[in-house]
Amino acid sequence: QKEVEQNSGPLSVPEGAIASLNCTYSDRGSQSFFWYRQYSGKSPELIMFIYSNGDKEDGRFTAQLNKASQYVSLLIRDSQPSDSATYLCAVMAAGGTSYGKLTFGQGTILTVHP
Amino acid sequence: NAGVTQTPKFQVLKTGQSMTLQCAQDMNHNSMYWYRQDPGMGLRLIYYSASEGTTDKGEVPNGYNVSRLNKREFSLRLESAAPSQTSVYFCASTEGGRGGAIYFGEGSWLTVV
């Protein structure tokens, strides 16, 4: 089992729709969870992070964390063509021998069509 | 405000040559990382340094070595480059702890022929 897995995609949604991106992780002790966006040929840029169960909203983006299910998701409301990119989920280990280890999922390609 | 600086940005190597990718951050971060990114593979962790003086293997450490020279600098060395190491390499850093944002360098495009 991979440490961090994302829904395989690619995901295509119409402009104005809600895009839903999902991520599961295997290390139950993980402490911090990140969503990054990456445009082709560019470095990843942080969208948001979450470390407590529940929802965290920032503009059109909402991150949801469920530690019991080891699941984190990102919702993008009112999707725009400029949101078309690869979305990366990342998980930070909490402690023990993996303290500080930051693992990424394989990414989900999102296309928002006009 | 430089953030995370990687050098070189582009490099072509012949099989068997060695080289070092340099990474420096000016944010006084504790933790630093090296990733490689191949098409469809996301970011795969090569090595990381949770704090100055420590380094640990990630998912794909074979063929690489690292040095955490000081708190600012974390270098990645390819001792004998192979075509399978053709990739884009990213360095990243974070303060550490819960919720600390992770900052990335602009990437180093490496081709081994």
XYZ file of N, CA and C in Angstrom:
681
model
N 0.842 -1.200 0.000
C 0.000 0.000 0.000
C 0.878 1.250 0.000
N 0.585 2.179 -0.911
C 1.333 3.421 -0.936
C 1.012 4.231 0.308
N 1.987 5.035 0.733
C 1.779 5.836 1.936
C 0.705 6.888 1.739
N 0.676 7.489 0.559
C -0.310 8.527 0.247
C -0.864 8.232 -1.140
N -2.175 8.099 -1.222
C -2.798 7.793 -2.511
C -3.872 8.818 -2.839
N -3.897 9.219 -4.086
C -4.908 10.163 -4.550
C -5.780 9.512 -5.603
N -7.023 10.052 -5.736
C -7.865 9.511 -6.810
C -7.155 9.757 -8.136
N -7.225 8.716 -8.957
C -6.287 8.631 -10.076
C -6.492 9.702 -11.135
N -7.742 10.104 -11.366
C -7.969 11.084 -12.412
C -7.632 10.530 -13.784
N -7.499 11.400 -14.824
C -7.713 12.841 -14.688
C -9.190 13.167 -14.421
N -9.385 14.335 -13.828
C -10.704 14.794 -13.474
C -11.067 15.977 -14.359
N -12.232 15.930 -14.940
C -12.677 17.009 -15.816
C -14.013 17.534 -15.310
N -14.113 18.838 -15.081
C -15.355 19.433 -14.610
C -15.650 20.674 -15.445
N -16.919 21.035 -15.563
C -17.262 22.267 -16.293
C -17.003 23.488 -15.412
N -16.766 24.593 -16.065
C -16.569 25.850 -15.353
C -17.765 26.130 -14.451
N -17.475 26.545 -13.212
C -18.524 26.851 -12.254
C -18.932 25.688 -11.373
N -18.487 24.498 -11.705
C -18.843 23.308 -10.928
C -17.912 23.159 -9.720
N -18.248 22.179 -8.888
C -17.393 21.842 -7.746
C -16.481 20.678 -8.147
N -15.187 20.859 -7.914
C -14.227 19.778 -8.142
C -13.876 19.163 -6.795
N -13.870 17.850 -6.748
C -13.587 17.134 -5.504
C -12.361 16.254 -5.685
N -11.357 16.487 -4.870
C -10.099 15.747 -4.945
C -9.907 15.002 -3.628
N -9.511 13.744 -3.728
C -9.441 12.901 -2.536
C -8.065 12.307 -2.333
N -7.764 12.028 -1.064
C -6.452 11.520 -0.700
C -6.590 10.640 0.533
N -5.966 9.481 0.522
C -5.906 8.630 1.714
C -4.445 8.416 2.085
N -4.219 8.148 3.362
C -2.847 7.965 3.834
C -2.788 6.777 4.780
N -1.616 6.191 4.900
C -1.507 4.942 5.644
C -0.997 5.127 7.083
N -0.233 6.186 7.340
C 0.337 6.385 8.665
C -0.674 7.071 9.579
N -1.235 6.313 10.489
C -2.281 6.852 11.363
C -1.766 7.983 12.248
N -0.475 8.024 12.485
C 0.095 9.053 13.339
C 0.438 10.345 12.627
N 0.077 10.458 11.359
C 0.406 11.669 10.597
C -0.234 12.888 11.240
N 0.460 14.018 11.157
C 0.007 15.185 11.912
C -0.468 16.351 11.052
N 0.078 16.505 9.874
C -0.230 17.673 9.052
C -0.473 17.231 7.619
N -1.405 17.960 6.972
C -1.849 17.555 5.645
C -1.926 18.791 4.757
N -1.418 18.633 3.543
C -1.247 19.786 2.666
C -1.844 19.490 1.302
N -2.354 20.539 0.683
C -2.741 20.473 -0.724
C -1.923 21.492 -1.498
N -1.324 21.000 -2.584
C -0.528 21.834 -3.459
C -1.114 21.799 -4.865
N -0.886 22.872 -5.584
C -1.244 22.947 -6.987
C 0.054 23.116 -7.778
N 0.119 22.431 -8.906
C 1.320 22.510 -9.722
C 0.936 22.676 -11.185
N 1.395 23.754 -11.772
C 1.225 23.960 -13.200
C 2.415 23.336 -13.919
N 2.184 22.963 -15.148
C 3.214 22.274 -15.926
C 4.504 23.083 -15.989
N 5.599 22.471 -15.628
C 6.904 23.115 -15.697
C 7.220 24.034 -14.539
N 6.329 24.064 -13.554
C 6.518 24.943 -12.398
C 6.647 24.129 -11.117
N 7.111 24.779 -10.062
C 7.188 24.100 -8.773
C 5.822 24.141 -8.083
N 5.581 23.208 -7.171
C 4.287 23.189 -6.464
C 4.084 24.457 -5.640
N 2.843 24.891 -5.571
C 2.501 26.047 -4.740
C 1.416 25.634 -3.751
N 1.566 26.093 -2.515
C 0.662 25.690 -1.448
C -0.723 26.303 -1.629
N -1.745 25.463 -1.531
C -3.125 25.948 -1.512
C -3.549 26.128 -0.057
N -3.422 25.081 0.724
C -3.756 25.170 2.131
C -3.269 23.944 2.875
N -3.240 24.057 4.205
C -2.896 22.922 5.040
C -3.952 22.772 6.118
N -4.037 21.587 6.669
C -5.010 21.297 7.714
C -4.400 20.291 8.661
N -4.671 20.405 9.959
C -4.157 19.413 10.891
C -5.179 18.988 11.935
N -6.370 19.606 11.919
C -7.420 19.180 12.839
C -8.573 18.576 12.055
N -9.233 17.608 12.650
C -10.408 17.015 12.014
C -11.448 18.075 11.684
N -12.121 17.883 10.550
C -13.163 18.812 10.176
C -12.826 19.531 8.891
N -13.433 20.666 8.717
C -13.288 21.448 7.496
C -12.476 22.712 7.750
N -11.762 23.114 6.721
C -11.060 24.398 6.754
C -11.288 25.071 5.414
N -11.789 26.286 5.464
C -12.159 26.990 4.235
C -11.231 28.164 3.989
N -10.904 28.359 2.728
C -10.105 29.516 2.331
C -10.553 29.923 0.941
N -11.422 30.928 0.884
C -11.956 31.370 -0.402
C -12.773 30.278 -1.057
N -12.406 29.914 -2.271
C -13.154 28.873 -2.992
C -12.716 27.459 -2.618
N -11.720 27.340 -1.759
C -11.167 26.036 -1.410
C -11.600 25.613 -0.009
N -11.942 24.330 0.114
C -12.249 23.753 1.415
C -11.491 22.429 1.543
N -10.705 22.330 2.595
C -10.036 21.064 2.905
C -10.831 20.368 4.005
N -10.956 19.058 3.876
C -11.670 18.259 4.860
C -10.754 17.149 5.339
N -10.678 16.984 6.656
C -9.810 15.964 7.235
C -10.619 15.048 8.134
N -10.432 13.745 7.939
C -11.047 12.735 8.784
C -9.940 11.761 9.190
N -9.394 11.968 10.381
C -8.258 11.146 10.818
C -8.671 9.711 11.091
N -9.892 9.499 11.540
C -10.343 8.134 11.816
C -10.362 7.306 10.541
N -10.758 7.931 9.442
C -10.800 7.241 8.146
C -9.513 7.431 7.358
N -8.592 8.224 7.893
C -7.307 8.489 7.235
C -7.545 9.030 5.826
N -8.296 10.094 5.804
C -8.805 10.634 4.545
C -8.760 12.153 4.599
N -8.272 12.749 3.518
C -8.290 14.202 3.411
C -8.737 14.561 1.992
N -9.538 15.587 1.879
C -10.055 15.960 0.575
C -9.937 17.464 0.366
N -10.056 17.849 -0.883
C -10.051 19.261 -1.261
C -11.229 19.495 -2.196
N -12.061 20.461 -1.829
C -13.163 20.866 -2.698
C -12.847 22.238 -3.283
N -13.049 22.365 -4.571
C -12.874 23.650 -5.235
C -14.242 24.075 -5.760
N -14.774 25.118 -5.186
C -16.074 25.627 -5.616
C -15.908 26.601 -6.768
N -16.958 26.719 -7.588
C -16.940 27.663 -8.703
C -15.628 27.520 -9.490
N -15.365 26.307 -9.957
C -14.103 26.018 -10.646
C -13.914 26.920 -11.859
N -12.694 27.350 -12.061
C -12.327 28.218 -13.173
C -11.298 27.514 -14.062
N -11.250 27.878 -15.328
C -10.229 27.276 -16.209
C -8.815 27.443 -15.654
N -8.569 28.523 -14.925
C -7.242 28.741 -14.333
C -6.932 27.760 -13.210
N -7.937 27.005 -12.751
C -7.702 25.968 -11.739
C -7.159 24.686 -12.369
N -7.142 24.623 -13.692
C -6.624 23.436 -14.381
C -5.141 23.275 -14.070
N -4.820 22.163 -13.419
C -3.457 21.931 -12.945
C -3.403 20.520 -12.357
N -2.247 20.144 -11.882
C -2.105 18.915 -11.099
C -2.180 19.273 -9.622
N -2.986 18.538 -8.883
C -3.153 18.784 -7.453
C -2.475 17.656 -6.674
N -1.658 18.066 -5.735
C -0.846 17.124 -4.967
C -1.244 17.169 -3.499
N -1.450 16.002 -2.948
C -1.710 15.854 -1.515
C -0.394 15.486 -0.844
N -0.116 16.060 0.319
C 1.113 15.733 1.037
C 0.792 15.518 2.511
N 1.512 14.586 3.118
C 1.267 14.208 4.513
C 2.575 14.252 5.271
N 2.538 14.895 6.436
C 3.731 15.010 7.286
C 3.624 14.004 8.432
N 4.676 13.185 8.593
C 4.705 12.227 9.695
C 4.863 12.962 11.010
N 4.324 12.339 12.072
C 4.296 13.017 13.367
C 5.552 12.802 14.180
N 6.026 11.594 14.208
C 7.152 11.358 15.102
C 7.761 9.997 14.894
N 8.487 9.551 15.889
C 9.187 8.275 15.782
C 10.298 8.360 14.763
N 10.577 7.266 14.120
C 11.681 7.220 13.163
C 11.394 8.014 11.899
N 10.129 8.358 11.673
C 9.780 9.114 10.462
C 9.534 10.580 10.737
N 9.960 11.067 11.881
C 9.715 12.470 12.221
C 10.197 13.394 11.110
N 9.305 14.280 10.667
C 9.660 15.248 9.639
C 9.506 14.746 8.223
N 9.193 13.484 8.044
C 9.069 12.942 6.686
C 7.817 13.487 6.024
N 7.966 14.016 4.838
C 6.864 14.617 4.096
C 6.682 13.836 2.807
N 5.540 13.161 2.692
C 5.284 12.276 1.561
C 4.144 12.815 0.714
N 4.338 12.774 -0.612
C 3.332 13.246 -1.553
C 2.619 12.082 -2.215
N 1.373 12.334 -2.591
C 0.669 11.418 -3.465
C 1.112 11.623 -4.902
N 0.545 10.812 -5.785
C 0.992 10.846 -7.177
C 0.391 11.992 -7.968
N -0.584 12.679 -7.372
C -1.181 13.823 -8.044
C -2.433 13.474 -8.824
N -3.334 14.422 -8.931
C -4.538 14.291 -9.751
C -4.576 15.472 -10.714
N -4.702 15.148 -11.998
C -4.789 16.203 -13.009
C -6.239 16.666 -13.102
N -6.439 17.959 -12.915
C -7.772 18.558 -13.014
C -7.838 19.443 -14.252
N -8.885 19.248 -15.030
C -9.146 20.127 -16.174
C -10.519 20.747 -15.980
N -10.580 22.060 -16.048
C -11.841 22.781 -15.969
C -12.126 23.334 -17.357
N -13.198 22.863 -17.971
C -13.487 23.286 -19.346
C -14.596 24.340 -19.359
N -14.418 25.326 -20.229
C -15.394 26.434 -20.288
C -16.776 25.946 -20.730
N 13.804 38.657 -1.342
C 13.451 37.451 -0.573
C 13.603 36.227 -1.458
N 14.769 35.510 -1.292
C 15.084 34.427 -2.206
C 14.258 33.188 -1.904
N 13.996 32.857 -0.622
C 13.263 31.641 -0.304
C 14.173 30.435 -0.420
N 13.849 29.522 -1.341
C 14.638 28.322 -1.588
C 15.294 28.455 -2.958
N 16.599 28.366 -2.980
C 17.356 28.534 -4.213
C 18.049 27.231 -4.580
N 17.814 26.772 -5.797
C 18.439 25.554 -6.299
C 19.356 25.889 -7.455
N 20.484 25.203 -7.492
C 21.369 25.315 -8.653
C 21.969 23.951 -8.967
N 22.226 23.632 -10.250
C 21.859 24.425 -11.421
C 20.397 24.216 -11.792
N 19.880 25.009 -12.685
C 18.504 24.852 -13.143
C 18.418 23.775 -14.225
N 19.416 23.709 -15.063
C 19.451 22.690 -16.120
C 20.849 22.069 -16.156
N 20.887 20.765 -16.407
C 22.170 20.083 -16.494
C 22.027 18.837 -17.354
N 23.001 18.632 -18.222
C 23.083 17.393 -18.999
C 24.353 16.672 -18.575
N 24.202 15.426 -18.214
C 25.335 14.615 -17.770
C 25.485 13.395 -18.666
N 26.691 12.899 -18.739
C 26.897 11.613 -19.390
C 26.817 10.513 -18.336
N 26.393 9.346 -18.762
C 26.320 8.203 -17.849
C 27.668 7.994 -17.160
N 27.615 7.855 -15.831
C 28.828 7.630 -15.061
C 29.433 8.888 -14.460
N 29.038 10.057 -14.954
C 29.559 11.300 -14.383
C 28.912 11.559 -13.022
N 29.558 12.390 -12.250
C 29.005 12.770 -10.957
C 28.670 14.251 -10.953
N 27.743 14.610 -10.090
C 27.423 16.016 -9.931
C 26.682 16.229 -8.608
N 26.670 17.477 -8.187
C 25.982 17.845 -6.959
C 24.967 18.936 -7.250
N 23.748 18.704 -6.785
C 22.713 19.735 -6.831
C 22.750 20.474 -5.501
N 22.766 21.798 -5.608
C 22.858 22.624 -4.409
C 21.494 23.208 -4.064
N 21.227 23.328 -2.788
C 19.986 23.930 -2.317
C 20.288 24.762 -1.089
N 19.757 25.971 -1.062
C 19.933 26.844 0.095
C 18.624 27.568 0.381
N 18.320 27.707 1.672
C 17.123 28.450 2.068
C 17.520 29.530 3.067
N 16.803 30.648 2.975
C 17.148 31.794 3.827
C 16.042 32.100 4.826
N 15.245 31.084 5.179
C 14.093 31.285 6.062
C 14.331 30.690 7.456
N 15.553 30.270 7.706
C 15.911 29.677 9.005
C 15.073 28.423 9.304
N 14.755 27.667 8.240
C 13.950 26.472 8.420
C 14.760 25.320 8.978
N 14.091 24.475 9.752
C 14.768 23.312 10.319
C 14.856 22.152 9.337
N 13.792 21.923 8.587
C 13.698 20.713 7.768
C 13.879 21.027 6.289
N 14.603 20.148 5.614
C 14.827 20.303 4.182
C 14.659 18.959 3.488
N 14.303 19.007 2.198
C 13.926 17.805 1.463
C 14.466 17.859 0.050
N 14.697 16.675 -0.502
C 14.959 16.527 -1.925
C 13.953 15.534 -2.511
N 13.287 15.965 -3.601
C 12.329 15.132 -4.318
C 12.747 15.032 -5.777
N 12.301 13.971 -6.404
C 12.362 13.894 -7.845
C 10.938 13.741 -8.371
N 10.719 14.275 -9.551
C 9.401 14.185 -10.156
C 9.514 13.675 -11.573
N 8.870 12.562 -11.822
C 8.806 11.961 -13.154
C 7.353 11.978 -13.608
N 7.117 11.960 -14.900
C 5.733 12.040 -15.398
C 4.836 10.981 -14.766
N 3.694 11.433 -14.236
C 2.720 10.519 -13.656
C 3.091 9.937 -12.306
N 4.215 10.378 -11.738
C 4.693 9.756 -10.486
C 4.577 10.685 -9.289
N 4.101 11.887 -9.464
C 4.064 12.807 -8.333
C 5.468 13.150 -7.885
N 5.598 13.564 -6.658
C 6.896 13.886 -6.065
C 7.327 12.713 -5.192
N 8.483 12.176 -5.488
C 8.985 11.062 -4.682
C 10.171 11.528 -3.853
N 10.099 11.230 -2.573
C 11.097 11.700 -1.618
C 12.391 10.898 -1.765
N 13.498 11.603 -1.935
C 14.799 10.943 -2.070
C 15.461 10.860 -0.698
N 15.695 12.020 -0.108
C 16.257 12.144 1.230
C 15.635 13.356 1.901
N 15.661 13.350 3.214
C 15.252 14.524 3.936
C 16.125 14.717 5.167
N 16.070 15.939 5.666
C 16.812 16.297 6.856
C 15.841 17.030 7.784
N 15.391 16.345 8.821
C 14.386 16.927 9.714
C 14.976 18.087 10.524
N 16.246 18.033 10.758
C 16.897 19.120 11.479
C 18.383 19.099 11.132
N 19.053 20.188 11.417
C 20.482 20.267 11.127
C 21.201 19.123 11.825
N 22.047 18.436 11.071
C 22.805 17.335 11.646
C 22.189 15.970 11.452
N 20.971 15.913 10.896
C 20.331 14.619 10.648
C 19.927 14.504 9.194
N 20.050 13.298 8.650
C 19.531 13.007 7.313
C 18.908 11.621 7.337
N 17.850 11.445 6.541
C 17.170 10.154 6.492
C 16.773 9.839 5.061
N 16.714 8.543 4.771
C 16.316 8.102 3.444
C 14.824 8.264 3.264
N 14.450 8.560 2.020
C 13.053 8.599 1.646
C 12.677 7.352 0.869
N 11.811 7.514 -0.118
C 11.314 6.374 -0.891
C 12.324 5.855 -1.907
N 13.107 6.749 -2.499
C 13.972 6.374 -3.620
C 15.404 6.869 -3.425
N 16.113 6.414 -2.390
C 17.443 6.954 -2.096
C 18.594 6.361 -2.907
N 18.354 5.218 -3.561
C 19.463 4.516 -4.225
C 20.063 5.364 -5.338
N 21.397 5.474 -5.311
C 22.112 6.247 -6.320
C 22.361 7.684 -5.929
N 21.913 8.058 -4.729
C 22.056 9.442 -4.265
C 22.708 9.487 -2.890
N 23.361 10.604 -2.615
C 23.828 10.911 -1.280
C 23.500 12.367 -0.982
N 23.397 12.685 0.295
C 23.082 14.056 0.675
C 24.021 14.527 1.771
N 24.094 15.850 1.872
C 24.837 16.473 2.960
C 24.062 17.670 3.456
N 23.798 17.698 4.755
C 23.213 18.906 5.361
C 24.412 19.689 5.886
N 24.874 20.597 5.066
C 26.131 21.290 5.325
C 26.024 22.199 6.547
N 24.883 22.816 6.692
C 24.569 23.695 7.823
C 23.058 23.872 7.802
N 22.528 24.767 8.589
C 21.080 24.884 8.633
C 20.519 25.380 7.298
N 21.279 26.141 6.556
C 20.795 26.736 5.323
C 20.869 25.807 4.121
N 21.864 24.926 4.087
C 22.199 24.246 2.844
C 22.026 22.726 2.931
N 21.490 22.180 1.853
C 21.238 20.733 1.779
C 21.529 20.312 0.340
N 22.617 19.566 0.152
C 23.024 19.227 -1.209
C 22.702 17.767 -1.522
N 22.500 17.503 -2.802
C 22.190 16.155 -3.302
C 23.257 15.769 -4.319
N 23.876 14.639 -4.112
C 24.969 14.210 -4.988
C 24.614 12.921 -5.715
N 24.894 12.940 -7.012
C 24.801 11.738 -7.838
C 26.237 11.290 -8.097
N 26.616 10.179 -7.552
C 28.008 9.734 -7.648
C 28.344 9.181 -9.037
N 27.421 8.451 -9.619
C 27.637 7.859 -10.935
C 26.299 7.880 -11.655
N 26.060 8.947 -12.405
C 24.736 9.179 -12.973
C 24.325 8.075 -13.945
N 23.034 7.749 -13.905
C 22.442 6.751 -14.797
C 21.258 7.383 -15.523
N 20.932 6.893 -16.715
C 19.777 7.457 -17.448
C 18.487 7.439 -16.625
N 18.345 6.473 -15.715
C 17.137 6.397 -14.881
C 17.031 7.574 -13.916
N 18.101 8.335 -13.771
C 18.078 9.503 -12.890
C 17.712 10.789 -13.636
N 17.406 10.644 -14.906
C 16.857 11.777 -15.651
C 15.514 12.148 -15.035
N 15.395 13.386 -14.586
C 14.205 13.777 -13.844
C 14.257 15.273 -13.554
N 13.200 15.747 -12.932
C 13.195 17.088 -12.367
C 13.349 16.940 -10.859
N 14.282 17.673 -10.304
C 14.567 17.578 -8.874
C 14.121 18.858 -8.179
N 13.417 18.672 -7.080
C 12.950 19.806 -6.283
C 13.515 19.712 -4.874
N 13.979 20.841 -4.407
C 14.356 20.989 -3.019
C 13.234 21.737 -2.309
N 12.993 21.415 -1.051
C 11.950 22.088 -0.285
C 12.416 22.267 1.152
N 11.784 23.213 1.838
C 12.116 23.414 3.243
C 10.873 23.830 4.015
N 10.901 23.570 5.307
C 9.819 23.979 6.189
C 10.371 24.197 7.589
N 9.661 25.013 8.332
C 10.081 25.261 9.709
C 9.960 23.981 10.526
N 8.956 23.147 10.163
C 8.712 21.918 10.903
C 7.563 22.107 11.861
N 7.111 21.006 12.446
C 5.986 21.097 13.360
C 4.669 21.116 12.599
N 3.594 21.288 13.318
C 2.277 21.190 12.709
C 1.968 22.405 11.838
N 1.542 22.121 10.635
C 1.005 23.179 9.811
C 1.991 24.117 9.180
N 3.249 23.902 9.360
C 4.210 24.805 8.755
C 4.213 24.680 7.250
N 4.130 25.798 6.566
C 4.113 25.760 5.102
C 5.440 25.245 4.584
N 5.387 24.533 3.492
C 6.578 23.997 2.847
C 6.842 24.817 1.594
N 8.059 25.252 1.458
C 8.437 26.096 0.333
C 9.346 25.302 -0.594
N 9.102 25.479 -1.907
C 9.861 24.754 -2.908
C 10.790 25.666 -3.684
N 11.908 25.100 -4.104
C 12.737 25.761 -5.089
C 12.099 25.638 -6.463
N 12.734 26.230 -7.453
C 12.145 26.260 -8.795
C 12.401 24.987 -9.585
N 13.201 24.097 -9.072
C 13.447 22.829 -9.748
C 14.751 22.821 -10.537
N 15.310 21.622 -10.670
C 16.518 21.412 -11.475
C 16.221 20.298 -12.466
N 16.349 20.642 -13.751
C 16.067 19.663 -14.808
C 17.370 18.947 -15.159
N 17.413 17.663 -14.891
C 18.628 16.887 -15.114
C 18.368 15.824 -16.173
N 19.248 15.795 -17.173
C 19.181 14.769 -18.215
C 20.490 13.990 -18.205
N 20.381 12.667 -18.134
C 21.558 11.806 -18.185
C 21.505 11.022 -19.493
N 22.550 11.192 -20.301
C 22.566 10.551 -21.623
C 23.597 9.431 -21.686
